Tab-separated table of C-alpha atoms in Angstrom:
chain	number	residue	atom	x	y	z
R	1	UNK	CA	87.053	97.276	96.923
R	2	UNK	CA	89.925	99.099	98.881
R	3	UNK	CA	93.589	99.757	98.187
R	4	UNK	CA	95.713	100.353	101.198
R	5	UNK	CA	98.461	102.825	101.516
R	6	UNK	CA	101.107	99.963	101.468
R	7	UNK	CA	99.648	98.543	98.084
R	8	UNK	CA	97.700	95.686	99.127
R	9	UNK	CA	94.049	95.119	98.496
R	10	UNK	CA	91.219	94.788	100.929
R	11	UNK	CA	87.868	93.253	99.678
R	12	UNK	CA	84.375	92.451	101.001
R	13	UNK	CA	84.379	88.874	99.429
R	14	UNK	CA	86.775	85.727	99.681
R	15	UNK	CA	86.222	82.185	99.001
R	16	UNK	CA	85.344	81.444	102.596
R	17	UNK	CA	82.581	83.848	102.845
R	18	UNK	CA	80.154	85.340	100.271
R	19	UNK	CA	79.674	88.521	102.424
R	20	UNK	CA	81.795	90.230	104.857
R	21	UNK	CA	81.128	93.252	106.952
R	22	UNK	CA	84.429	94.704	107.182
R	23	UNK	CA	87.639	94.936	104.776
R	24	UNK	CA	89.924	91.718	104.803
R	25	UNK	CA	93.238	91.679	103.093
R	26	UNK	CA	93.630	89.503	100.182
R	27	UNK	CA	96.367	87.138	100.912
R	28	UNK	CA	99.107	85.566	98.988
R	29	UNK	CA	98.125	87.048	95.567
R	30	UNK	CA	99.424	89.451	92.983
R	31	UNK	CA	102.815	87.506	93.015
R	32	UNK	CA	103.522	89.660	96.139
R	33	UNK	CA	103.706	93.000	94.193
R	34	UNK	CA	102.259	96.197	95.443
R	35	UNK	CA	98.887	97.081	93.926
R	36	UNK	CA	98.547	100.446	92.371
R	37	UNK	CA	95.506	100.578	90.788
R	38	UNK	CA	91.809	98.446	91.256
R	39	UNK	CA	88.396	98.442	89.588
R	40	UNK	CA	85.036	97.039	90.354
R	41	UNK	CA	82.288	96.191	87.992
R	42	UNK	CA	78.900	94.527	88.863
R	43	UNK	CA	80.306	91.140	89.862
R	44	UNK	CA	83.910	91.199	88.872
R	45	UNK	CA	87.132	93.110	89.928
R	46	UNK	CA	90.701	93.928	88.671
R	47	UNK	CA	93.812	94.881	90.022
R	48	UNK	CA	97.015	96.131	88.578
R	49	UNK	CA	100.520	95.865	90.105
R	50	UNK	CA	103.510	98.292	90.279
R	51	UNK	CA	105.079	96.134	87.437
R	52	UNK	CA	102.092	96.458	85.205
R	53	UNK	CA	100.575	92.894	85.396
R	54	UNK	CA	96.532	92.709	85.536
R	55	UNK	CA	95.030	90.275	87.864
R	56	UNK	CA	91.047	89.578	87.616
R	57	UNK	CA	88.677	87.596	89.759
R	58	UNK	CA	84.915	87.499	90.249
R	59	UNK	CA	81.923	86.292	88.004
R	60	UNK	CA	83.065	85.373	84.272
R	61	UNK	CA	79.831	84.140	82.617
R	62	UNK	CA	80.169	86.643	80.104
R	63	UNK	CA	83.866	86.559	79.552
R	64	UNK	CA	84.458	89.710	81.545
R	65	UNK	CA	87.759	88.454	83.025
R	66	UNK	CA	89.347	87.889	79.778
R	67	UNK	CA	90.397	84.383	80.566
R	68	UNK	CA	89.191	82.814	77.223
R	69	UNK	CA	86.275	81.032	78.453
R	70	UNK	CA	82.540	81.639	79.269
R	71	UNK	CA	82.309	80.449	82.904
R	72	UNK	CA	78.494	79.877	83.203
R	73	UNK	CA	77.582	79.518	86.937
R	74	UNK	CA	81.213	79.636	88.056
R	75	UNK	CA	83.352	82.389	89.728
R	76	UNK	CA	87.036	83.007	90.229
R	77	UNK	CA	87.240	83.320	94.086
R	78	UNK	CA	90.774	84.422	94.042
R	79	UNK	CA	92.730	86.835	91.717
R	80	UNK	CA	94.150	85.208	88.469
R	81	UNK	CA	96.887	86.961	86.219
R	82	UNK	CA	95.489	87.803	82.857
R	83	UNK	CA	99.001	86.740	80.921
R	84	UNK	CA	97.580	87.803	77.511
R	85	UNK	CA	97.943	91.465	78.457
R	86	UNK	CA	101.330	93.196	79.551
R	87	UNK	CA	102.328	96.487	80.778
R	88	UNK	CA	98.776	97.533	81.880
R	89	UNK	CA	98.312	100.952	83.175
R	90	UNK	CA	94.571	100.976	83.942
R	91	UNK	CA	91.605	98.833	83.944
R	92	UNK	CA	87.950	99.920	83.891
R	93	UNK	CA	85.163	97.283	84.886
R	94	UNK	CA	81.961	97.963	83.406
R	95	UNK	CA	78.611	95.970	84.333
R	96	UNK	CA	79.770	92.726	82.764
R	97	UNK	CA	82.636	94.168	80.425
R	98	UNK	CA	86.230	95.211	81.001
R	99	UNK	CA	88.366	97.869	79.158
R	100	UNK	CA	92.221	97.769	79.734
R	101	UNK	CA	94.355	100.629	78.774
R	102	UNK	CA	98.094	99.408	78.217
R	103	UNK	CA	100.994	101.665	78.507
R	104	UNK	CA	101.366	102.115	74.833
R	105	UNK	CA	97.935	103.887	74.680
R	106	UNK	CA	95.942	101.199	73.472
R	107	UNK	CA	92.583	99.948	74.624
R	108	UNK	CA	91.652	96.433	74.942
R	109	UNK	CA	88.074	95.213	75.769
R	110	UNK	CA	86.254	91.963	76.587
R	111	UNK	CA	83.187	90.576	78.119
R	112	UNK	CA	79.223	91.523	77.191
R	113	UNK	CA	78.944	93.924	74.563
R	114	UNK	CA	75.368	94.003	73.162
R	115	UNK	CA	75.199	97.774	73.784
R	116	UNK	CA	78.225	98.385	71.766
R	117	UNK	CA	80.323	99.033	74.827
R	118	UNK	CA	83.374	96.701	73.680
R	119	UNK	CA	83.766	99.233	70.808
R	120	UNK	CA	84.659	96.865	68.087
R	121	UNK	CA	81.199	97.599	66.033
R	122	UNK	CA	78.261	95.633	65.898
R	123	UNK	CA	79.971	92.360	64.344
R	124	UNK	CA	81.873	91.637	67.721
R	125	UNK	CA	79.231	92.001	70.531
R	126	UNK	CA	80.702	89.875	72.914
R	127	UNK	CA	84.215	88.022	73.775
R	128	UNK	CA	86.095	86.330	76.320
R	129	UNK	CA	89.530	87.406	75.515
R	130	UNK	CA	91.265	91.117	75.105
R	131	UNK	CA	90.559	92.274	71.554
R	132	UNK	CA	92.413	95.641	70.784
R	133	UNK	CA	90.211	98.511	69.730
R	134	UNK	CA	91.202	99.985	66.434
R	135	UNK	CA	90.922	103.634	65.133
R	136	UNK	CA	91.647	104.953	68.683
R	137	UNK	CA	95.091	105.433	69.826
R	138	UNK	CA	97.446	107.423	72.259
R	139	UNK	CA	94.572	106.995	74.768
R	140	UNK	CA	95.377	108.690	78.352
R	141	UNK	CA	92.633	107.551	80.523
R	142	UNK	CA	89.180	105.411	80.347
R	143	UNK	CA	85.976	104.873	82.375
R	144	UNK	CA	83.091	102.728	82.221
R	145	UNK	CA	79.616	102.519	83.506
R	146	UNK	CA	77.171	99.425	83.233
R	147	UNK	CA	77.039	99.848	79.531
R	148	UNK	CA	79.003	102.595	78.077
R	149	UNK	CA	82.621	104.223	77.907
R	150	UNK	CA	84.497	107.328	77.865
R	151	UNK	CA	88.182	107.770	77.188
R	152	UNK	CA	90.428	110.878	76.307
R	153	UNK	CA	93.592	111.023	74.365
R	154	UNK	CA	96.636	112.782	74.641
R	155	UNK	CA	95.155	115.639	72.106
R	156	UNK	CA	92.593	116.226	74.719
R	157	UNK	CA	89.885	114.809	72.798
R	158	UNK	CA	86.680	112.901	74.517
R	159	UNK	CA	85.473	109.671	72.883
R	160	UNK	CA	82.359	107.591	74.203
R	161	UNK	CA	80.677	104.720	72.873
R	162	UNK	CA	78.066	102.002	74.103
R	163	UNK	CA	74.494	102.367	75.233
R	164	UNK	CA	73.439	106.224	74.630
R	165	UNK	CA	70.113	106.190	76.499
R	166	UNK	CA	69.481	109.449	78.615
R	167	UNK	CA	72.106	111.034	76.150
R	168	UNK	CA	74.896	110.040	78.451
R	169	UNK	CA	77.380	109.692	75.225
R	170	UNK	CA	77.128	113.379	74.585
R	171	UNK	CA	76.438	112.945	70.809
R	172	UNK	CA	73.167	114.726	70.686
R	173	UNK	CA	71.092	111.616	70.509
R	174	UNK	CA	70.172	108.526	72.815
R	175	UNK	CA	71.220	105.768	70.449
R	176	UNK	CA	73.757	103.063	70.773
R	177	UNK	CA	77.173	103.475	69.398
R	178	UNK	CA	79.012	100.576	68.532
R	179	UNK	CA	82.410	102.089	68.278
R	180	UNK	CA	84.600	105.034	69.682
R	181	UNK	CA	83.212	108.482	68.360
R	182	UNK	CA	84.666	111.811	69.316
R	183	UNK	CA	82.457	114.360	71.441
R	184	UNK	CA	82.141	117.005	68.692
R	185	UNK	CA	80.563	119.291	71.170
R	186	UNK	CA	83.857	119.485	72.918
R	187	UNK	CA	86.391	119.300	70.189
R	188	UNK	CA	88.333	122.325	69.362
R	189	UNK	CA	86.724	124.113	72.503
R	190	UNK	CA	87.984	122.359	75.607
R	191	UNK	CA	90.665	119.770	76.478
R	192	UNK	CA	89.499	116.408	78.210
R	193	UNK	CA	91.728	115.474	80.769
R	194	UNK	CA	89.692	113.458	83.135
R	195	UNK	CA	86.618	111.331	82.299
R	196	UNK	CA	84.255	109.207	84.615
R	197	UNK	CA	81.068	107.374	84.197
R	198	UNK	CA	78.045	106.594	85.981
R	199	UNK	CA	74.824	104.702	85.437
R	200	UNK	CA	73.347	107.562	83.663
R	201	UNK	CA	76.049	110.231	83.007
R	202	UNK	CA	79.075	110.645	81.487
R	203	UNK	CA	81.400	113.398	83.050
R	204	UNK	CA	84.571	114.774	81.051
R	205	UNK	CA	86.456	117.525	82.862
R	206	UNK	CA	83.627	120.032	83.990
R	207	UNK	CA	81.165	119.127	81.633
R	208	UNK	CA	78.562	116.327	81.967
R	209	UNK	CA	75.466	114.741	79.953
R	210	UNK	CA	73.086	112.180	80.666
R	211	UNK	CA	70.073	112.762	83.280
R	212	UNK	CA	69.800	115.946	85.348
R	213	UNK	CA	67.311	116.709	87.919
R	214	UNK	CA	66.064	119.754	89.327
R	215	UNK	CA	64.519	120.404	92.622
R	216	UNK	CA	61.291	121.403	94.303
R	217	UNK	CA	59.405	120.026	92.469
R	218	UNK	CA	61.983	117.205	91.172
R	219	UNK	CA	61.997	117.080	87.266
R	220	UNK	CA	64.303	115.290	85.104
R	221	UNK	CA	66.090	116.234	81.925
R	222	UNK	CA	67.803	114.226	79.509
R	223	UNK	CA	71.133	116.183	78.508
R	224	UNK	CA	72.204	114.752	74.971
R	225	UNK	CA	75.032	117.192	74.548
R	226	UNK	CA	77.943	118.082	77.230
R	227	UNK	CA	76.586	120.758	79.568
R	228	UNK	CA	78.771	122.876	81.822
R	229	UNK	CA	78.677	122.050	85.316
R	230	UNK	CA	77.885	125.129	87.616
R	231	UNK	CA	79.359	124.983	91.267
């Protein structure tokens, strides 16, 4: 997924072709508003317009589009506005789930959540419409991987939840965590301002946790606590 300098979007799929070998402009979408942010998951995408509207499309089998249904075997081949959320600041698309940050600092999640990545505890492991996370406010940014999430708040604290395999949540274990938990190894020592997630790691500011590989010969280590990156 690409966003052009003029605020339009170009993608590699549309309703006329399953695969494209070059970017193609998504025509007649987003209420003709400039697009300011995009995110892609395993098989779904989301885009935010300048006015804070959220538009979603792609696979919806697990409710990851938040449209209120589980669309087994069906896909949305054109962007659809998710009207249940207003004033959206960011969307982070995970494997088969989504987490949305609104301008009031609240997080909302939907889709597949069996690893705890929706952040609502173990009684709510899936959902096809946005549900607000409780206990975590003043969120500044959020990132998702296939099955875990990391967020930072206005106080500079970092929070993670979801699948903790390889130690990527940074809590000193490899367990699943069903709700946001502060990364205590960073608390009071460092301010977390930017976060990013990959399949095996979480990255907060200049620290990372997850799988680390050394060279010659290659060996792998699971880093269960945030470790300072050496450049």
